Coordinates of C-alpha atoms and ligand atoms in Angstrom, one line a residue:
M1 CA 110.0 117.5 107.9
C2 CA 109.9 121.8 107.1
G3 CA 111.9 123.9 104.5
I4 CA 113.7 125.9 104.8
I5 CA 116.0 129.0 102.5
G6 CA 118.1 131.8 102.7
Y7 CA 119.3 134.5 100.4
V8 CA 122.3 136.5 100.2
G9 CA 123.3 138.5 97.2
Y10 CA 122.2 141.7 94.8
Q11 CA 118.7 140.8 94.2
N12 CA 115.8 142.1 96.7
T13 CA 115.4 139.1 98.6
V14 CA 111.5 138.9 99.4
P15 CA 110.8 137.0 96.3
V16 CA 114.1 134.7 96.0
L17 CA 112.3 133.8 99.7
I18 CA 108.9 133.0 98.3
K19 CA 109.6 131.5 95.2
G20 CA 111.8 129.4 97.2
L21 CA 109.0 128.3 99.7
E22 CA 106.5 127.6 96.9
R23 CA 109.0 124.8 95.7
L24 CA 109.2 123.2 99.2
E25 CA 105.5 123.9 100.2
Y26 CA 105.4 119.2 100.1
R27 CA 107.8 119.1 102.9
G28 CA 105.7 120.8 105.0
Y29 CA 101.9 123.5 105.0
D30 CA 100.8 124.6 108.0
S31 CA 102.5 127.7 108.8
A32 CA 105.2 130.2 107.2
G33 CA 107.5 133.2 107.5
I34 CA 110.7 135.3 106.5
A35 CA 112.6 137.4 108.1
C36 CA 115.6 139.7 106.4
V37 CA 116.7 143.1 107.1
D38 CA 115.4 146.1 105.4
Q39 CA 117.9 148.2 103.7
K40 CA 115.8 151.2 103.7
K41 CA 113.7 151.5 107.6
G42 CA 116.9 149.7 108.6
G43 CA 116.3 146.6 111.3
L44 CA 115.0 143.4 111.3
C45 CA 111.9 142.3 109.2
L46 CA 110.0 139.4 110.6
I47 CA 106.5 138.7 108.7
K48 CA 104.6 135.2 109.6
E49 CA 101.1 134.1 109.3
K50 CA 99.7 130.1 110.4
G51 CA 98.3 128.1 107.1
K52 CA 99.7 127.7 103.6
L53 CA 102.0 130.1 102.3
G54 CA 99.1 131.8 100.0
V55 CA 98.3 133.4 103.5
L56 CA 102.0 134.9 104.1
K57 CA 102.3 136.2 100.5
E58 CA 98.8 137.9 100.9
K59 CA 100.0 139.5 104.3
L60 CA 103.1 140.5 102.2
G61 CA 101.2 142.3 99.9
D62 CA 101.1 145.3 102.4
F63 CA 104.8 145.7 103.1
T64 CA 107.3 146.9 100.1
I65 CA 110.6 145.8 101.9
E66 CA 114.0 146.3 100.1
A67 CA 116.7 143.5 101.2
H68 CA 119.8 141.7 100.1
I69 CA 119.9 138.8 102.8
G70 CA 116.7 137.0 104.5
I71 CA 115.7 133.5 105.4
G72 CA 112.1 131.7 104.9
H73 CA 110.6 128.5 106.7
T74 CA 107.6 126.4 105.9
R75 CA 106.7 123.9 108.7
W76 CA 105.6 121.0 109.7
A77 CA 104.8 121.1 112.9
T78 CA 106.4 119.1 115.9
H79 CA 106.8 120.9 118.6
G80 CA 103.5 123.5 119.7
E81 CA 100.6 123.6 117.0
P82 CA 100.7 125.2 113.9
S83 CA 100.1 129.1 115.1
R84 CA 101.6 132.4 114.1
A85 CA 103.8 132.7 117.6
N86 CA 105.4 128.7 116.7
A87 CA 105.6 129.7 113.1
H88 CA 109.2 130.2 111.9
P89 CA 111.5 132.3 111.5
H90 CA 112.1 132.8 115.3
V91 CA 114.1 136.0 116.7
D92 CA 116.2 136.1 120.0
A93 CA 115.2 137.8 123.1
T94 CA 117.1 141.0 122.3
G95 CA 115.6 141.2 118.7
K96 CA 118.8 140.9 116.8
I97 CA 119.0 137.1 115.8
A98 CA 116.8 135.4 113.1
L99 CA 116.8 131.6 112.5
V100 CA 114.7 129.0 111.0
H101 CA 115.1 125.6 111.9
N102 CA 114.4 122.2 110.2
G103 CA 114.5 118.8 112.8
I104 CA 114.0 118.1 116.6
I105 CA 116.3 119.6 119.5
E106 CA 115.6 116.7 122.2
N107 CA 116.9 118.6 125.2
Y108 CA 115.0 121.7 124.9
A109 CA 113.2 121.6 127.6
A110 CA 116.2 121.6 129.9
I111 CA 117.4 124.4 127.7
K112 CA 114.4 126.4 128.1
S113 CA 114.0 126.4 131.9
A114 CA 118.2 127.3 132.3
L115 CA 117.2 130.9 130.0
Q116 CA 114.1 131.5 131.5
K117 CA 116.0 131.6 135.4
K118 CA 118.4 133.9 133.6
K119 CA 115.2 136.1 132.3
V120 CA 115.3 135.0 128.4
R121 CA 111.4 135.5 128.0
F122 CA 109.5 133.1 125.2
L123 CA 107.0 133.7 123.1
S124 CA 106.1 130.2 121.5
Q125 CA 105.8 126.5 122.6
T126 CA 108.7 125.6 120.0
D127 CA 111.7 124.2 120.1
T128 CA 113.2 126.3 117.9
E129 CA 113.3 129.6 119.7
V130 CA 114.9 127.6 122.4
G131 CA 117.5 127.2 119.7
V132 CA 117.9 131.0 119.0
N133 CA 117.9 131.8 122.4
L134 CA 120.7 129.6 123.1
I135 CA 122.5 131.1 120.3
G136 CA 121.4 134.6 121.6
S137 CA 123.0 134.2 124.9
Y138 CA 126.5 133.5 123.8
Y139 CA 126.2 136.0 121.1
R140 CA 125.6 138.9 123.9
K141 CA 129.2 138.1 125.0
S142 CA 131.1 137.2 121.7
H143 CA 129.2 139.8 119.3
K144 CA 130.4 136.9 116.5
L145 CA 127.4 135.0 115.4
F146 CA 130.0 131.9 113.9
D147 CA 131.4 131.2 117.5
A148 CA 127.9 132.2 119.2
V149 CA 126.4 129.2 117.0
K150 CA 129.7 127.0 117.0
R151 CA 129.2 127.1 121.4
A152 CA 125.7 126.3 121.2
V153 CA 125.6 123.4 119.2
V154 CA 127.8 122.0 121.4
E155 CA 124.7 121.8 124.1
L156 CA 122.0 120.8 121.9
H157 CA 120.7 117.2 121.1
G158 CA 118.8 115.7 118.3
F159 CA 119.0 116.0 115.1
F160 CA 119.1 119.6 112.9
A161 CA 119.5 122.2 110.1
F162 CA 119.5 125.9 111.0
V163 CA 120.0 128.7 108.7
L164 CA 119.9 132.0 110.7
F165 CA 121.9 135.9 110.8
S166 CA 122.3 139.1 112.7
K167 CA 121.0 142.5 111.9
D168 CA 124.9 143.7 113.1
D169 CA 125.8 141.8 109.9
P170 CA 123.4 142.0 107.1
D171 CA 125.7 140.7 104.5
T172 CA 126.3 136.9 106.2
L173 CA 124.2 134.2 106.7
I174 CA 125.1 131.3 108.7
A175 CA 123.9 127.3 107.9
Y176 CA 124.9 124.4 110.7
K177 CA 123.6 120.6 109.2
R178 CA 123.2 117.7 111.9
S179 CA 121.7 114.6 110.5
N180 CA 118.5 117.3 108.7
P181 CA 119.4 118.3 105.1
L182 CA 121.2 121.5 103.8
V183 CA 122.8 122.4 100.2
I184 CA 124.1 125.6 99.2
G185 CA 123.4 127.1 96.1
L186 CA 126.0 129.0 94.0
G187 CA 125.0 132.0 92.1
R188 CA 127.4 135.1 90.7
G189 CA 126.9 137.7 93.0
E190 CA 124.8 135.7 95.3
N191 CA 124.5 132.6 97.5
F192 CA 121.5 130.6 98.2
V193 CA 120.6 127.7 101.2
A194 CA 117.9 125.6 101.2
S195 CA 116.5 122.1 102.8
D196 CA 116.7 120.7 99.5
V197 CA 117.5 122.0 95.9
T198 CA 113.6 122.7 94.7
A199 CA 114.2 125.9 96.2
L200 CA 117.5 126.7 93.8
L201 CA 117.0 125.5 90.6
P202 CA 115.7 128.7 89.4
Y203 CA 118.8 130.4 90.0
T204 CA 121.6 127.8 90.1
R205 CA 122.5 124.2 89.5
Q206 CA 125.8 124.3 90.9
V207 CA 125.2 123.2 94.9
I208 CA 127.4 122.5 97.4
Y209 CA 125.7 119.4 100.0
L210 CA 126.6 120.2 103.3
E211 CA 127.7 117.4 105.7
D212 CA 127.0 116.4 109.5
E213 CA 128.3 119.1 111.8
D214 CA 129.1 121.5 108.9
L215 CA 129.6 125.2 109.6
A216 CA 128.7 127.3 106.6
V217 CA 129.3 131.3 106.5
I218 CA 128.0 132.7 103.3
T219 CA 128.1 136.5 101.6
A220 CA 126.8 137.2 98.7
K221 CA 130.3 136.2 97.0
E222 CA 131.9 133.5 99.2
I223 CA 131.3 130.5 101.0
S224 CA 133.2 129.2 103.9
I225 CA 132.6 125.2 105.3
Y226 CA 134.1 124.9 108.8
S227 CA 133.8 121.3 110.0
L228 CA 133.1 120.6 113.8
K229 CA 133.9 117.1 113.2
T230 CA 137.4 118.3 112.6
R231 CA 137.5 121.1 114.0
S232 CA 139.1 122.4 110.9
W233 CA 137.9 124.9 107.6
I234 CA 137.4 122.7 104.8
K235 CA 136.4 122.3 101.0
R236 CA 133.5 120.7 99.9
Q237 CA 133.2 120.0 96.2
A238 CA 130.3 121.7 94.4
T239 CA 128.2 119.7 92.1
T240 CA 125.5 120.4 89.3
V241 CA 122.4 118.9 89.9
H242 CA 120.3 117.2 86.6
W243 CA 117.0 117.0 88.3
D244 CA 114.1 119.0 87.4
V245 CA 111.7 120.5 90.1
A246 CA 109.3 117.3 90.4
Q247 CA 112.1 115.2 90.4
A248 CA 113.6 117.4 93.3
Q249 CA 110.7 117.4 95.3
K250 CA 110.7 113.6 95.7
Q251 CA 114.3 113.4 95.8
G252 CA 114.9 111.8 92.3
F253 CA 112.0 109.1 93.1
P254 CA 109.6 108.5 90.6
H255 CA 106.6 109.0 93.5
F256 CA 106.1 110.1 96.6
M257 CA 104.4 107.1 97.7
L258 CA 108.0 105.4 96.7
K259 CA 110.3 108.1 98.5
E260 CA 108.2 107.7 101.1
M261 CA 108.3 103.7 101.9
Y262 CA 112.4 104.1 102.0
E263 CA 111.9 107.1 104.4
Q264 CA 110.3 104.0 106.7
P265 CA 113.7 103.1 108.3
E266 CA 114.6 107.1 109.3
V267 CA 111.0 107.3 110.5
L268 CA 111.1 104.6 113.1
K269 CA 114.7 105.5 114.2
S270 CA 113.2 109.1 114.9
I271 CA 110.0 107.3 116.8
L272 CA 112.9 105.0 118.8
S273 CA 114.9 107.6 119.5
K274 CA 112.4 109.9 121.2
R275 CA 110.5 107.6 123.1
I276 CA 112.9 105.1 124.3
Q277 CA 115.0 106.6 127.0
K278 CA 118.8 106.3 127.8
N279 CA 118.0 104.5 130.8
G280 CA 115.6 102.3 128.8
E281 CA 112.3 103.7 129.8
I282 CA 109.2 104.4 127.0
F283 CA 108.3 108.1 127.5
F284 CA 105.5 109.8 125.7
D285 CA 106.2 113.7 125.9
T286 CA 102.6 114.7 125.6
L287 CA 101.1 112.7 127.8
D288 CA 100.5 114.9 131.2
R289 CA 100.2 113.6 134.8
K290 CA 96.3 113.8 135.2
F291 CA 96.3 111.6 131.8
L292 CA 98.8 109.2 133.3
K293 CA 97.0 108.5 136.4
R294 CA 93.9 108.5 134.3
L295 CA 95.6 105.6 132.3
R296 CA 96.2 104.0 135.1
K297 CA 92.7 103.3 135.9
I298 CA 91.7 102.2 132.6
K299 CA 90.1 98.2 132.5
R300 CA 89.0 98.9 128.5
V301 CA 90.2 99.8 125.5
S302 CA 89.2 100.6 122.3
M303 CA 91.2 101.0 118.9
I304 CA 89.2 103.3 116.8
S305 CA 90.2 104.4 113.5
C306 CA 89.6 104.0 109.6
G307 CA 91.1 102.9 106.5
T308 CA 94.8 102.0 106.9
A309 CA 94.9 103.3 110.7
Y310 CA 92.1 100.5 111.5
H311 CA 95.0 98.0 110.5
A312 CA 97.5 99.2 112.4
G313 CA 95.0 99.1 115.4
L314 CA 94.2 95.7 114.9
V315 CA 98.2 95.1 115.6
G316 CA 97.9 97.6 118.6
S317 CA 94.6 96.1 119.8
I318 CA 96.9 92.6 120.0
A319 CA 99.9 93.7 121.6
V320 CA 97.3 95.3 124.4
E321 CA 95.5 92.4 124.7
Q322 CA 99.0 90.4 124.8
Y323 CA 101.1 92.7 127.5
P324 CA 99.1 94.8 129.6
R325 CA 96.3 92.2 129.1
L326 CA 93.4 95.0 128.8
P327 CA 90.4 93.5 126.6
C328 CA 90.6 95.9 123.6
N329 CA 88.3 95.9 120.6
T330 CA 88.9 97.5 117.1
Q331 CA 86.4 99.5 114.8
V332 CA 85.7 100.9 112.1
S333 CA 85.0 104.6 113.0
S334 CA 82.1 104.4 110.7
E335 CA 80.8 101.7 112.9
F336 CA 81.7 103.1 116.0
R337 CA 80.0 106.6 115.9
Y338 CA 76.5 104.9 115.2
G339 CA 76.9 101.5 117.2
N340 CA 75.7 104.0 120.7
P341 CA 79.0 102.1 122.1
I342 CA 78.9 101.1 126.1
L343 CA 81.8 103.0 127.7
D344 CA 82.0 104.8 130.9
S345 CA 85.5 106.1 132.8
K346 CA 87.1 103.0 132.6
D347 CA 87.4 103.2 129.0
L348 CA 90.3 104.1 126.7
V349 CA 89.4 104.9 123.4
V350 CA 92.5 105.3 121.1
L351 CA 91.7 107.3 117.9
I352 CA 94.6 106.5 115.5
T353 CA 94.4 109.0 111.9
Q354 CA 97.4 110.0 109.8
S355 CA 95.8 113.1 109.1
G356 CA 94.0 114.3 112.4
E357 CA 91.1 115.3 110.1
T358 CA 89.2 112.2 109.1
A359 CA 85.4 112.9 109.8
D360 CA 84.0 109.5 110.6
T361 CA 87.0 109.2 113.6
L362 CA 86.2 112.7 114.4
A363 CA 82.6 111.7 115.0
A364 CA 83.7 108.6 116.6
L365 CA 86.0 111.1 119.6
R366 CA 83.2 113.1 119.7
E367 CA 81.0 110.2 120.6
A368 CA 83.8 108.5 123.2
K369 CA 84.0 111.8 125.0
A370 CA 80.3 111.6 125.2
K371 CA 80.2 108.7 127.1
G372 CA 82.7 109.6 129.1
A373 CA 85.7 107.5 128.0
A374 CA 89.4 108.7 128.4
T375 CA 90.2 109.9 124.5
L376 CA 93.7 109.5 123.6
A377 CA 94.6 110.6 119.8
V378 CA 97.5 108.8 117.8
V379 CA 97.9 111.4 115.2
N380 CA 100.5 112.3 112.6
V381 CA 99.5 116.1 111.9
V382 CA 100.6 118.4 114.9
G383 CA 97.1 120.7 115.7
S384 CA 95.0 119.0 113.9
T385 CA 91.4 118.7 114.9
I386 CA 91.5 114.9 116.1
A387 CA 95.2 115.6 117.9
R388 CA 93.5 119.3 120.0
E389 CA 90.4 117.5 120.7
A390 CA 91.4 114.6 121.8
D391 CA 91.9 114.2 126.7
A392 CA 95.5 114.0 125.0
V393 CA 97.4 112.8 122.3
I394 CA 100.4 111.3 121.3
Y395 CA 102.5 112.2 117.7
T396 CA 103.2 109.6 115.2
Y397 CA 106.3 111.6 114.0
A398 CA 105.9 110.4 110.6
G399 CA 106.6 113.7 108.5
P400 CA 104.2 115.0 106.0
E401 CA 102.7 112.1 104.2
I402 CA 102.0 113.2 100.6
G403 CA 101.2 109.8 99.0
V404 CA 97.7 109.2 99.5
A405 CA 98.4 105.2 99.7
S406 CA 100.3 105.4 103.5
T407 CA 103.2 103.8 103.9
K408 CA 105.6 105.4 106.5
A409 CA 102.6 107.1 108.3
Y410 CA 101.3 103.5 108.7
M411 CA 104.6 102.3 110.2
A412 CA 105.0 105.3 112.4
Q413 CA 101.1 104.0 113.5
L414 CA 102.4 100.6 114.6
A415 CA 105.5 101.2 116.4
T416 CA 103.6 104.1 118.6
L417 CA 100.9 101.7 119.0
L418 CA 103.8 99.0 120.1
L419 CA 105.6 101.2 122.5
L420 CA 101.8 102.2 123.6
A421 CA 101.1 99.0 124.7
F422 CA 104.4 98.1 126.1
Y423 CA 104.5 101.4 128.2
M424 CA 100.9 100.0 129.2
A425 CA 102.5 96.6 130.4
R426 CA 105.1 98.4 132.3
G427 CA 102.7 100.7 134.5
R428 CA 100.4 97.5 135.0
K429 CA 103.6 95.1 135.8
T430 CA 102.7 92.6 132.9
I431 CA 105.7 92.4 131.7
Q432 CA 108.8 91.7 133.8
A433 CA 112.1 94.7 133.4
V434 CA 114.1 92.1 131.6
E435 CA 111.3 91.0 128.8
L436 CA 110.8 94.5 128.3
R437 CA 114.4 95.1 128.0
A438 CA 115.0 92.4 125.4
L439 CA 112.1 93.1 123.4
L440 CA 113.0 96.8 123.3
R441 CA 116.1 95.7 122.8
E442 CA 115.3 93.8 119.3
F443 CA 113.0 96.9 118.6
K444 CA 116.1 99.0 118.3
K445 CA 117.2 96.7 115.7
M446 CA 114.1 97.5 113.5
P447 CA 115.0 100.2 111.7
E448 CA 117.7 98.4 110.4
H449 CA 115.7 95.4 109.3
C450 CA 113.7 97.3 107.2
A451 CA 116.5 99.4 105.9
K452 CA 118.1 95.4 104.8
V453 CA 114.3 94.9 103.4
L454 CA 114.4 97.5 100.9
K455 CA 117.7 97.2 100.0
E456 CA 116.8 93.8 98.8
I457 CA 113.2 94.7 97.7
K458 CA 114.0 95.3 94.2
R459 CA 114.4 91.2 94.2
F460 CA 110.2 91.3 94.4
E461 CA 110.4 93.5 91.3
R462 CA 109.8 89.8 89.2
C463 CA 106.7 88.8 91.0
A464 CA 104.9 91.8 90.2
Q465 CA 105.8 91.4 86.4
K466 CA 104.3 88.1 86.6
H467 CA 101.3 89.3 87.8
Y468 CA 100.6 92.9 87.2
T469 CA 97.9 92.3 84.9
R470 CA 95.6 89.9 86.7
R471 CA 92.6 91.6 88.6
N472 CA 92.0 89.5 92.0
F473 CA 94.5 89.0 94.8
L474 CA 94.6 87.0 98.0
Y475 CA 96.3 88.0 100.8
L476 CA 96.4 85.3 104.1
G477 CA 97.7 86.1 108.0
R478 CA 97.3 84.7 110.8
G479 CA 97.5 86.7 114.6
C480 CA 99.7 90.0 114.2
N481 CA 99.8 89.4 110.4
Y482 CA 95.9 89.2 109.7
P483 CA 95.6 93.3 110.0
T484 CA 99.3 92.7 107.8
A485 CA 96.6 90.6 104.9
L486 CA 94.2 93.4 105.2
E487 CA 96.7 95.7 104.5
G488 CA 98.5 94.6 101.7
A489 CA 95.2 93.9 100.2
L490 CA 94.1 97.7 100.7
K491 CA 97.6 99.1 99.1
L492 CA 97.1 97.1 96.2
K493 CA 93.5 97.9 95.5
E494 CA 93.8 101.7 96.2
I495 CA 96.2 102.6 94.0
S496 CA 96.0 99.7 91.3
Y497 CA 92.8 98.9 91.1
A498 CA 93.0 95.2 91.1
H499 CA 90.3 93.6 93.5
A500 CA 92.2 92.7 96.9
H501 CA 90.5 90.4 99.4
G502 CA 92.9 90.5 103.2
Y503 CA 91.5 87.2 104.8
A504 CA 92.8 85.2 108.1
A505 CA 94.0 82.1 106.9
G506 CA 91.8 80.2 109.1
E507 CA 88.9 81.3 107.8
M508 CA 90.1 79.9 104.0
K509 CA 87.8 76.5 104.2
H510 CA 84.9 78.7 105.3
G511 CA 84.7 79.9 102.2
P512 CA 87.8 81.6 100.0
I513 CA 89.2 78.3 99.1
A514 CA 86.5 77.9 96.2
L515 CA 88.2 81.0 95.2
I516 CA 91.6 78.6 94.8
D517 CA 92.2 78.0 91.0
H518 CA 95.2 77.9 88.9
E519 CA 94.5 81.8 88.1
Q520 CA 94.8 83.1 91.6
P521 CA 97.9 84.2 93.1
V522 CA 97.6 84.1 97.0
I523 CA 99.8 86.3 99.1
C524 CA 100.6 84.2 102.2
I525 CA 102.5 86.5 104.7
A526 CA 104.1 83.1 106.8
P527 CA 106.9 84.8 109.3
D528 CA 108.0 82.9 111.9
S529 CA 105.4 82.6 114.8
L530 CA 103.0 81.0 116.8
T531 CA 100.9 79.7 113.8
Y532 CA 104.0 79.5 111.2
D533 CA 102.5 75.2 111.1
K534 CA 98.8 76.1 110.6
M535 CA 100.0 78.8 107.9
I536 CA 102.2 76.3 106.1
S537 CA 98.9 73.6 105.7
N538 CA 97.0 76.6 104.4
I539 CA 100.0 76.7 102.1
Q540 CA 99.8 73.3 101.3
E541 CA 95.8 73.0 100.9
I542 CA 96.5 76.0 98.1
R543 CA 99.2 74.4 96.4
A544 CA 96.7 70.9 95.9
R545 CA 94.6 73.2 94.4
D546 CA 97.0 74.9 91.7
G547 CA 97.0 78.1 93.5
I548 CA 99.7 80.2 93.0
V549 CA 101.4 81.3 96.4
I550 CA 103.6 84.3 96.9
A551 CA 105.3 84.1 100.5
I552 CA 106.7 86.4 103.1
G553 CA 108.3 84.3 104.9
T554 CA 111.6 84.3 107.2
E555 CA 114.9 83.9 106.3
G556 CA 116.1 80.5 106.1
R557 CA 112.6 79.0 105.7
K558 CA 113.3 77.0 102.8
D559 CA 110.7 74.5 103.4
L560 CA 108.1 77.3 102.4
E561 CA 110.3 79.2 99.9
K562 CA 110.4 75.5 98.1
M563 CA 106.1 75.4 98.7
S564 CA 106.1 79.0 97.0
D565 CA 105.9 80.6 93.5
D566 CA 107.6 83.5 95.1
F567 CA 109.1 84.2 98.1
F568 CA 110.1 87.3 100.3
A569 CA 113.4 86.9 103.1
I570 CA 112.3 89.0 106.3
P571 CA 115.3 89.5 109.0
K572 CA 114.1 86.8 112.1
V573 CA 112.5 89.5 114.4
P574 CA 110.0 88.6 117.5
E575 CA 106.4 87.9 116.4
I576 CA 104.9 91.1 117.9
L577 CA 107.7 93.1 115.4
S578 CA 106.6 91.2 112.2
P579 CA 103.9 93.0 110.8
L580 CA 107.2 96.4 110.6
L581 CA 108.5 94.4 108.3
T582 CA 106.4 92.1 106.8
V583 CA 104.1 95.0 105.0
I584 CA 106.8 96.2 103.4
P585 CA 107.0 93.8 100.4
L586 CA 103.7 94.6 99.8
Q587 CA 104.1 98.0 99.5
F588 CA 106.3 97.5 96.7
L589 CA 104.4 94.8 95.1
A590 CA 101.2 97.3 95.4
Y591 CA 103.5 100.0 94.3
K592 CA 105.2 97.8 91.2
I593 CA 101.6 96.3 89.8
A594 CA 99.9 100.1 89.9
V595 CA 103.2 101.6 87.8
L596 CA 102.8 98.5 85.6
N597 CA 99.6 99.2 84.9
G598 CA 99.9 103.1 83.9
R599 CA 98.4 104.1 87.5
D600 CA 98.6 107.4 88.9
V601 CA 100.4 106.6 92.3
D602 CA 100.5 109.3 94.6
Q603 CA 96.9 110.6 93.2
P604 CA 94.8 107.1 92.7
R605 CA 91.3 108.0 91.3
N606 CA 88.3 108.4 93.7
L607 CA 90.7 109.2 96.7
A608 CA 91.8 111.6 98.7
K609 CA 94.4 111.8 101.4
S610 CA 92.3 113.2 104.1
V611 CA 88.4 112.1 104.0
T612 CA 87.2 115.1 105.7
V613 CA 83.3 114.2 104.6
E614 CA 81.1 111.3 106.3
Ligands
LIG701 C1 95.7 104.5 103.1 O1 96.5 104.3 102.5 C2 94.2 104.9 102.7 N1 94.6 106.2 102.0 C3 92.9 105.4 104.0 O2 92.7 104.0 104.1 C4 93.6 106.5 105.2 O3 94.5 105.2 105.8 C5 92.1 106.1 106.2 O4 91.3 107.6 104.6 C6 92.3 107.2 107.0 O5 93.4 108.5 107.3 P1 93.7 109.0 108.8 O6 94.6 108.0 108.9 O7 94.2 110.4 107.8 O8 92.4 108.8 109.5

């Protein structure tokens, strides 16, 4: 997710671009840049820097630019690590066209090699630079930017939004939308375009939301929109925005955490579209031949991480033992790093981390490397320290996660680790092709199931209202939902400050059952599974002691619903995929209880988004 802004009008464009980027920085912050046509010096001016927007602002202090058209970008890296070369805007090889981009061009590699055969030189590793050079190749023939974009986007696969201009026509911005958001701001003698309304609010509340396949031509006085869907010029209705900036950054949600919970179906959809190819094979673009060769010799796996990422590692570990049939050890990084682990070159150590900067996990990585193990980072932040130091990396593509309590990044870790296990099983031939195809068919339905659960989640609000004043909660699960119990308990602890404990349900009789009385809520994660009947027995033991049963189960399980004080149903899915759904009601329950207790949900006390100290 990146931040895009474009301006054309009577004002000097640089301050407008910077102010817009300041409001878009929450969408990505590893590098930033602007491009404009300098009225005095003439020509295209391009200034971009690695790091947060402040670094760019400092650099701009050295320039006096008089410009009335320009584009700006704040980046969340997906292709190519954070650097000045990879920062946007990108310019085509002729130096005439500047472009900013939000999204992913999936077939960039093939287009890049075709352009390189035509002697086009590339300065970055980004898919964006491929996009602007494809447009440039058509522009050189027609000298009409609108026509060049119209031809190029037909060849590009993926989801993206572009804003661009040519120095040959310094009065016109072109904007194109496919799946990723773009909104036009209407001014007097000026017009704007941005990723979302946040950047427009200082100047206008009159906006036009572009729709997929809209190609807009924007001047200071006029907006014309062409639809590639209907192949005709169309009219889009302007609307008035009533949000303030904070609301706009959360796209109308009260908290980033809730917004990110609702982004989970899109995150899953994006991961599956990148990782499962048209021929049904699983594909990790960042694993090179050398690492894959090493992967084939692995005899043992370790999943090492902290907090929520540790819970994802527990699910990943179950999948690695169940599918590629490799022994898999899972540990928290802080224990692993001091445990003098027994490792050699036949070991694969997987470091799971949203931020890629967690101190304990970084130390664990270095310990594993020192012992000769193959190290694989499963990371959300592109170019982060752990991503760069591991032997190989798989990015989880969850986009920036602003809420301290991890939700969509956890979902992305689960999906990525499950796909990795299935991929390894395919390579080791421990799964039949027909079985894998069936499993991936079910996997592809998960975004829709996830969206359905979120659509119905408000039904769980009543449960939060009944119990938000309680100070002790117990979470129980079995198999791949024992980690879900741990994750649900962590979510509640870290944002509501209530005490919550996740336990393997089979451990009830070995202690926790002493907690059960009429005051004790017990969240039981009991989807259809091999151990479903055992979960039912545990729930009966809780009922027999007047415990309060809050159950997450599979649709249609009337027996379970009857024995629960509160019941939330999820669609029927293969057991190994169920953690992708069972966690959602637990995220929501924690969120609601925290809000009812007036907590600072996005920045809970004592916590940080990335724990870069021991
Ligand atoms: C999750 O909600 C917590 N904020 C925390 O446990 C987090 O998962 C942990 O600190 C690990 O962070 P990382 O994934 O960035 O390494």
